[in-house]
Amino acid sequence: MGNEVKGRILVIEDDVDGLKSVSEAITDAGYEVRAAADARAGLALAREGGLDAVLSDLKLPDLDGLTVLAEIRKTSPALPVLIMTAYGSVSTAVSALKQGAYDYLVKPLDLDDLQTKIGRAVEAFRLRSQVASL
């Protein structure tokens, strides 16, 4: 059985229990998780590079998820950013997608759906990176 890591995912979530369950689900799907409890710590990790996707909560104690998205877009425009929120509204989803979010998840999260969306995001990112290098 191979222990090859499928990719590295940054999770930005201030809720300790939420961070734990999301991190476990992503790890179970074969990815390595980098975790941050607030936006600034998450952005610092994002700047280090080596990520395949970012999963950020919309409501964070310092900056909101759309600001995180905008900052990541500046430095890594191709990196997929998925936004999760308990405050699910169509307008927020549309706003996040218009600003370049890869996808949008509403809490409580369906962990199977989360794993599927992370997998698709990583695959899309890898394909885009391959095409760009050709």
Coordinates of N, CA, C and O in Angstrom, one line a residue:
M1 N 0.8 -1.2 0.0 CA 0.0 0.0 0.0 C 0.9 1.2 0.0 O 1.7 1.4 0.9
G2 N 0.7 2.1 -1.0 CA 1.5 3.3 -1.1 C 1.1 4.4 -0.2 O 0.0 4.6 0.1
N3 N 2.1 5.0 0.4 CA 1.8 6.2 1.3 C 2.1 7.5 0.6 O 2.4 8.5 1.3
E4 N 2.0 7.5 -0.7 CA 2.3 8.7 -1.4 C 1.2 9.7 -1.1 O 0.0 9.5 -1.2
V5 N 1.6 11.0 -0.8 CA 0.7 12.0 -0.5 C 0.2 12.6 -1.9 O 1.0 12.9 -2.8
K6 N -1.1 12.7 -2.0 CA -1.7 13.2 -3.2 C -1.5 14.7 -3.5 O -1.6 15.2 -4.6
G7 N -1.3 15.4 -2.4 CA -1.1 16.9 -2.5 C -1.1 17.5 -1.2 O -1.3 16.8 -0.1
R8 N -0.9 18.8 -1.1 CA -0.8 19.6 0.1 C -1.9 20.6 0.1 O -2.0 21.4 -0.8
I9 N -2.8 20.5 1.2 CA -4.0 21.4 1.3 C -3.8 22.3 2.5 O -3.5 21.8 3.6
L10 N -4.0 23.6 2.3 CA -4.0 24.5 3.4 C -5.5 24.7 3.8 O -6.4 25.0 3.0
V11 N -5.7 24.5 5.1 CA -7.0 24.7 5.7 C -7.0 25.9 6.7 O -6.2 25.9 7.6
I12 N -7.8 26.9 6.4 CA -7.9 28.1 7.3 C -9.2 28.1 7.9 O -10.3 28.3 7.3
E13 N -9.3 27.8 9.2 CA -10.5 27.6 10.0 C -10.3 28.0 11.4 O -9.4 27.4 12.0
D14 N -11.0 28.9 12.0 CA -10.8 29.3 13.4 C -11.6 28.4 14.4 O -11.3 28.5 15.6
D15 N -12.5 27.6 13.9 CA -13.2 26.7 14.8 C -12.4 25.4 15.0 O -12.1 24.7 14.0
V16 N -12.0 25.2 16.2 CA -11.0 24.1 16.5 C -11.6 22.7 16.1 O -11.0 21.9 15.4
D17 N -12.9 22.5 16.4 CA -13.6 21.2 16.1 C -13.7 21.1 14.6 O -13.5 20.0 14.0
G18 N -14.1 22.2 13.9 CA -14.3 22.2 12.5 C -13.0 21.9 11.8 O -12.9 21.1 10.8
L19 N -11.9 22.6 12.3 CA -10.6 22.4 11.7 C -10.1 20.9 11.8 O -9.6 20.3 10.9
K20 N -10.4 20.3 13.0 CA -10.0 18.9 13.2 C -10.8 18.0 12.3 O -10.2 17.2 11.6
S21 N -12.1 18.1 12.2 CA -12.9 17.2 11.3 C -12.5 17.4 9.8 O -12.4 16.4 9.1
V22 N -12.3 18.6 9.4 CA -12.0 18.9 8.0 C -10.6 18.3 7.7 O -10.4 17.7 6.7
S23 N -9.7 18.6 8.6 CA -8.3 18.1 8.4 C -8.2 16.6 8.4 O -7.5 16.0 7.5
E24 N -9.0 15.9 9.3 CA -9.0 14.5 9.2 C -9.6 13.9 7.9 O -9.1 13.0 7.4
A25 N -10.7 14.5 7.4 CA -11.3 14.1 6.2 C -10.3 14.2 5.0 O -10.2 13.4 4.2
I26 N -9.6 15.3 5.0 CA -8.6 15.6 3.9 C -7.5 14.6 4.0 O -7.0 14.1 3.0
T27 N -7.0 14.4 5.2 CA -5.9 13.4 5.5 C -6.3 12.0 5.1 O -5.6 11.3 4.4
D28 N -7.6 11.7 5.4 CA -8.1 10.3 5.1 C -8.2 10.2 3.6 O -8.1 9.0 3.0
A29 N -8.3 11.3 2.8 CA -8.4 11.2 1.4 C -7.0 11.1 0.7 O -6.9 11.1 -0.5
G30 N -5.9 11.2 1.6 CA -4.6 11.0 1.1 C -3.8 12.3 0.9 O -2.7 12.3 0.3
Y31 N -4.3 13.4 1.5 CA -3.6 14.6 1.3 C -2.9 15.0 2.6 O -3.3 14.6 3.7
E32 N -1.9 15.9 2.5 CA -1.2 16.4 3.7 C -1.9 17.8 4.0 O -2.2 18.5 3.0
V33 N -2.1 18.0 5.2 CA -2.8 19.3 5.6 C -1.9 20.2 6.3 O -1.1 19.8 7.2
R34 N -1.9 21.5 5.9 CA -1.3 22.6 6.6 C -2.5 23.3 7.2 O -3.4 23.6 6.5
A35 N -2.4 23.7 8.5 CA -3.6 24.3 9.1 C -3.3 25.6 9.7 O -2.1 25.9 10.2
A36 N -4.2 26.6 9.6 CA -4.1 27.9 10.2 C -5.4 28.3 10.9 O -6.5 28.0 10.3
A37 N -5.3 28.9 12.0 CA -6.5 29.3 12.8 C -7.0 30.7 12.4 O -8.1 31.1 12.9
D38 N -6.3 31.4 11.6 CA -6.8 32.8 11.2 C -6.2 33.1 9.8 O -5.3 32.4 9.3
A39 N -6.7 34.1 9.2 CA -6.4 34.5 7.8 C -4.9 34.8 7.7 O -4.3 34.4 6.7
R40 N -4.4 35.6 8.6 CA -3.0 36.1 8.4 C -2.0 34.9 8.5 O -1.1 34.8 7.7
A41 N -2.2 34.0 9.4 CA -1.4 32.8 9.5 C -1.5 32.0 8.2 O -0.5 31.4 7.7
G42 N -2.7 31.9 7.7 CA -3.0 31.1 6.5 C -2.3 31.7 5.3 O -1.7 31.0 4.5
L43 N -2.4 33.0 5.2 CA -1.7 33.7 4.1 C -0.2 33.6 4.2 O 0.5 33.4 3.1
A44 N 0.4 33.6 5.4 CA 1.8 33.4 5.6 C 2.2 32.0 5.1 O 3.2 31.8 4.3
L45 N 1.4 31.0 5.4 CA 1.6 29.6 4.9 C 1.5 29.5 3.4 O 2.2 28.9 2.7
A46 N 0.5 30.2 2.8 CA 0.3 30.2 1.4 C 1.5 30.8 0.7 O 1.9 30.3 -0.4
R47 N 2.1 31.9 1.2 CA 3.2 32.5 0.6 C 4.4 31.6 0.6 O 5.3 31.7 -0.3
E48 N 4.5 30.6 1.5 CA 5.6 29.6 1.5 C 5.5 28.7 0.2 O 6.5 28.2 -0.2
G49 N 4.4 28.6 -0.4 CA 4.2 27.8 -1.6 C 4.1 26.3 -1.3 O 4.0 25.9 -0.2
G50 N 4.1 25.6 -2.4 CA 4.1 24.1 -2.3 C 2.7 23.6 -2.1 O 2.5 22.4 -1.7
L51 N 1.6 24.4 -2.2 CA 0.3 24.0 -2.0 C -0.4 23.6 -3.3 O -0.1 24.0 -4.4
D52 N -1.4 22.7 -3.1 CA -2.2 22.3 -4.3 C -3.6 22.8 -4.2 O -4.3 22.8 -5.2
A53 N -4.1 23.3 -3.1 CA -5.4 23.9 -2.9 C -5.5 24.5 -1.5 O -4.7 24.2 -0.6
V54 N -6.5 25.4 -1.4 CA -6.7 26.1 -0.1 C -8.2 26.0 0.2 O -9.0 26.2 -0.7
L55 N -8.5 25.6 1.4 CA -9.9 25.6 1.9 C -10.0 26.6 3.0 O -9.3 26.4 4.0
S56 N -10.7 27.6 2.8 CA -10.8 28.7 3.8 C -12.2 28.9 4.3 O -13.2 28.9 3.5
D57 N -12.4 29.2 5.6 CA -13.7 29.6 6.1 C -14.0 31.0 5.6 O -13.0 31.8 5.4
L58 N -15.2 31.3 5.5 CA -15.6 32.7 5.1 C -15.4 33.7 6.2 O -14.9 34.7 6.1
K59 N -15.9 33.2 7.4 CA -15.9 34.1 8.6 C -14.6 33.7 9.4 O -14.6 32.7 10.0
L60 N -13.7 34.6 9.5 CA -12.4 34.4 10.3 C -12.3 35.6 11.2 O -12.8 36.6 11.0
P61 N -11.5 35.4 12.3 CA -11.4 36.5 13.3 C -10.7 37.7 12.8 O -11.0 38.8 13.3
D62 N -9.8 37.6 11.8 CA -9.1 38.8 11.4 C -9.6 39.3 10.0 O -10.0 40.5 9.9
L63 N -9.5 38.5 9.0 CA -9.9 38.9 7.7 C -11.0 37.9 7.2 O -10.9 36.8 7.7
D64 N -11.8 38.3 6.3 CA -12.8 37.3 5.8 C -12.2 36.4 4.7 O -11.2 36.7 4.1
G65 N -12.9 35.4 4.4 CA -12.4 34.4 3.4 C -12.3 35.1 2.0 O -11.4 34.6 1.2
L66 N -13.1 36.1 1.7 CA -13.0 36.7 0.3 C -11.7 37.5 0.3 O -11.1 37.6 -0.8
T67 N -11.3 38.1 1.4 CA -10.0 38.8 1.4 C -8.9 37.8 1.3 O -7.9 38.1 0.5
V68 N -9.0 36.7 1.9 CA -8.0 35.6 1.8 C -7.9 35.2 0.3 O -6.8 35.1 -0.3
L69 N -9.0 35.0 -0.3 CA -9.1 34.6 -1.7 C -8.4 35.7 -2.6 O -7.6 35.3 -3.4
A70 N -8.7 36.9 -2.4 CA -8.1 38.0 -3.2 C -6.6 38.1 -3.0 O -5.8 38.2 -4.0
E71 N -6.1 37.9 -1.8 CA -4.7 37.9 -1.5 C -4.0 36.7 -2.2 O -2.9 36.9 -2.8
I72 N -4.6 35.6 -2.1 CA -4.0 34.4 -2.7 C -4.0 34.5 -4.3 O -3.0 34.2 -4.9
R73 N -5.0 35.1 -4.8 CA -5.1 35.4 -6.3 C -4.0 36.2 -6.7 O -3.5 36.0 -7.8
K74 N -3.5 37.2 -5.9 CA -2.4 38.1 -6.3 C -1.1 37.3 -6.5 O -0.4 37.6 -7.4
T75 N -0.8 36.4 -5.6 CA 0.5 35.7 -5.6 C 0.4 34.4 -6.3 O 1.4 34.0 -6.9
S76 N -0.7 33.7 -6.3 CA -0.9 32.4 -6.9 C -2.2 32.3 -7.6 O -3.1 31.7 -7.2
P77 N -2.3 33.0 -8.8 CA -3.6 33.1 -9.4 C -4.2 31.7 -9.8 O -5.5 31.6 -9.9
A78 N -3.4 30.7 -10.0 CA -4.0 29.4 -10.5 C -4.3 28.5 -9.3 O -5.0 27.5 -9.5
L79 N -3.9 28.8 -8.1 CA -4.1 28.0 -6.9 C -5.6 27.9 -6.6 O -6.2 29.0 -6.4
P80 N -6.3 26.7 -6.6 CA -7.7 26.7 -6.3 C -8.0 27.0 -4.8 O -7.3 26.5 -3.9
V81 N -8.9 27.9 -4.6 CA -9.4 28.3 -3.3 C -10.8 27.9 -3.1 O -11.7 28.3 -3.9
L82 N -11.1 27.1 -2.1 CA -12.5 26.7 -1.8 C -12.9 27.4 -0.6 O -12.2 27.5 0.4
I83 N -14.1 28.0 -0.6 CA -14.6 28.8 0.5 C -15.7 27.9 1.2 O -16.6 27.4 0.6
M84 N -15.6 27.9 2.6 CA -16.7 27.2 3.3 C -17.3 28.2 4.3 O -16.6 29.1 4.8
T85 N -18.6 28.0 4.5 CA -19.3 28.9 5.4 C -20.5 28.3 6.0 O -21.2 27.5 5.4
A86 N -20.9 28.7 7.2 CA -22.1 28.3 7.8 C -23.2 29.3 7.4 O -24.4 29.1 7.7
Y87 N -22.8 30.4 6.9 CA -23.7 31.5 6.5 C -24.0 31.4 5.0 O -23.9 32.3 4.3
G88 N -24.5 30.2 4.6 CA -24.7 29.9 3.2 C -25.8 30.8 2.6 O -26.9 30.8 3.1
S89 N -25.4 31.6 1.7 CA -26.4 32.4 0.9 C -25.9 32.4 -0.5 O -24.8 32.4 -0.8
V90 N -26.9 32.4 -1.4 CA -26.6 32.4 -2.8 C -25.7 33.6 -3.2 O -24.8 33.4 -3.9
S91 N -26.0 34.8 -2.6 CA -25.2 36.0 -3.0 C -23.8 35.8 -2.6 O -22.9 36.2 -3.3
T92 N -23.5 35.2 -1.4 CA -22.1 35.0 -1.0 C -21.4 34.0 -1.9 O -20.3 34.2 -2.3
A93 N -22.1 33.0 -2.3 CA -21.6 32.0 -3.2 C -21.2 32.6 -4.5 O -20.1 32.4 -5.0
V94 N -22.1 33.3 -5.1 CA -21.9 34.0 -6.4 C -20.8 35.0 -6.3 O -19.9 35.0 -7.1
S95 N -20.7 35.7 -5.2 CA -19.6 36.7 -5.0 C -18.3 36.0 -4.9 O -17.3 36.4 -5.5
A96 N -18.2 34.9 -4.1 CA -17.0 34.1 -4.0 C -16.5 33.6 -5.4 O -15.4 33.6 -5.7
L97 N -17.5 33.0 -6.1 CA -17.1 32.4 -7.4 C -16.7 33.5 -8.4 O -15.8 33.3 -9.2
K98 N -17.4 34.6 -8.4 CA -17.0 35.7 -9.3 C -15.6 36.2 -9.0 O -15.0 36.7 -9.9
Q99 N -15.3 36.2 -7.7 CA -13.9 36.7 -7.3 C -12.8 35.6 -7.6 O -11.7 35.8 -7.2
G100 N -13.2 34.5 -8.1 CA -12.2 33.5 -8.5 C -12.1 32.3 -7.6 O -11.2 31.5 -7.7
A101 N -13.1 32.1 -6.7 CA -13.1 30.9 -5.8 C -13.3 29.7 -6.7 O -14.1 29.7 -7.7
Y102 N -12.6 28.6 -6.4 CA -12.8 27.4 -7.2 C -14.2 26.7 -6.9 O -14.9 26.3 -7.8
D103 N -14.6 26.7 -5.7 CA -15.8 26.1 -5.3 C -16.3 26.7 -3.9 O -15.5 27.5 -3.3
Y104 N -17.4 26.3 -3.5 CA -18.1 26.8 -2.3 C -18.7 25.7 -1.6 O -19.4 24.8 -2.2
L105 N -18.5 25.6 -0.3 CA -19.1 24.5 0.6 C -19.9 25.1 1.7 O -19.4 26.1 2.3
V106 N -21.1 24.6 2.0 CA -21.9 25.1 3.1 C -21.8 24.1 4.3 O -21.9 22.9 4.1
K107 N -21.6 24.7 5.5 CA -21.5 24.0 6.7 C -22.9 23.7 7.2 O -23.8 24.5 7.0
P108 N -23.2 22.6 7.9 CA -22.2 21.5 8.2 C -21.8 20.8 6.9 O -22.6 20.6 6.0
L109 N -20.5 20.6 6.8 CA -19.9 20.0 5.6 C -20.3 18.6 5.4 O -20.2 17.8 6.4
D110 N -20.5 18.2 4.2 CA -20.6 16.8 3.8 C -19.2 16.4 3.5 O -18.6 16.8 2.5
L111 N -18.6 15.5 4.3 CA -17.1 15.2 4.2 C -16.8 14.5 2.9 O -15.7 14.6 2.4
D112 N -17.7 13.6 2.4 CA -17.5 12.9 1.2 C -17.5 14.0 0.0 O -16.6 13.9 -0.9
D113 N -18.4 14.9 0.1 CA -18.4 16.0 -0.9 C -17.1 16.8 -0.8 O -16.6 17.2 -1.8
L114 N -16.7 17.1 0.4 CA -15.5 17.9 0.6 C -14.3 17.1 0.0 O -13.5 17.7 -0.8
Q115 N -14.2 15.8 0.2 CA -13.1 15.0 -0.4 C -13.1 15.1 -1.9 O -12.1 15.2 -2.6
T116 N -14.3 14.9 -2.5 CA -14.5 15.0 -3.9 C -14.1 16.3 -4.5 O -13.3 16.4 -5.5
K117 N -14.5 17.4 -3.8 CA -14.2 18.7 -4.4 C -12.7 19.1 -4.2 O -12.2 19.7 -5.1
I118 N -12.1 18.6 -3.1 CA -10.7 18.8 -3.0 C -9.9 18.1 -4.1 O -9.0 18.6 -4.7
G119 N -10.3 16.8 -4.3 CA -9.7 16.0 -5.4 C -9.8 16.7 -6.7 O -8.8 16.7 -7.5
R120 N -11.0 17.2 -7.1 CA -11.2 17.9 -8.4 C -10.4 19.1 -8.4 O -9.8 19.4 -9.5
A121 N -10.3 19.9 -7.4 CA -9.5 21.1 -7.3 C -8.0 20.9 -7.6 O -7.4 21.5 -8.4
V122 N -7.5 19.8 -6.9 CA -6.1 19.5 -7.1 C -5.8 19.0 -8.5 O -4.8 19.4 -9.1
E123 N -6.7 18.2 -9.0 CA -6.6 17.7 -10.4 C -6.6 18.9 -11.4 O -5.7 18.9 -12.3
A124 N -7.5 19.8 -11.2 CA -7.6 20.9 -12.1 C -6.4 21.8 -12.0 O -5.8 22.3 -13.1
F125 N -5.8 22.0 -10.8 CA -4.6 22.8 -10.6 C -3.4 22.1 -11.3 O -2.7 22.8 -12.0
R126 N -3.3 20.8 -11.2 CA -2.2 20.1 -11.8 C -2.3 20.2 -13.3 O -1.3 20.4 -14.0
L127 N -3.5 20.0 -13.8 CA -3.6 20.1 -15.3 C -3.3 21.5 -15.8 O -2.6 21.6 -16.8
R128 N -3.8 22.5 -15.1 CA -3.5 23.9 -15.5 C -2.0 24.1 -15.4 O -1.4 24.8 -16.3
S129 N -1.3 23.6 -14.4 CA 0.1 23.8 -14.3 C 0.9 23.1 -15.4 O 1.9 23.6 -15.9
Q130 N 0.4 21.8 -15.8 CA 1.1 21.1 -16.9 C 0.9 21.8 -18.2 O 1.9 22.0 -18.9
V131 N -0.3 22.3 -18.4 CA -0.6 23.1 -19.7 C 0.3 24.3 -19.7 O 0.9 24.6 -20.7
A132 N 0.4 25.0 -18.6 CA 1.2 26.2 -18.6 C 2.7 26.0 -18.8 O 3.4 26.8 -19.4
S133 N 3.2 24.8 -18.4 CA 4.6 24.5 -18.6 C 4.9 24.0 -20.0 O 6.1 23.9 -20.4
L134 N 3.9 23.7 -20.8 CA 4.1 23.2 -22.2 C 4.4 24.3 -23.1 O 3.9 25.4 -23.0

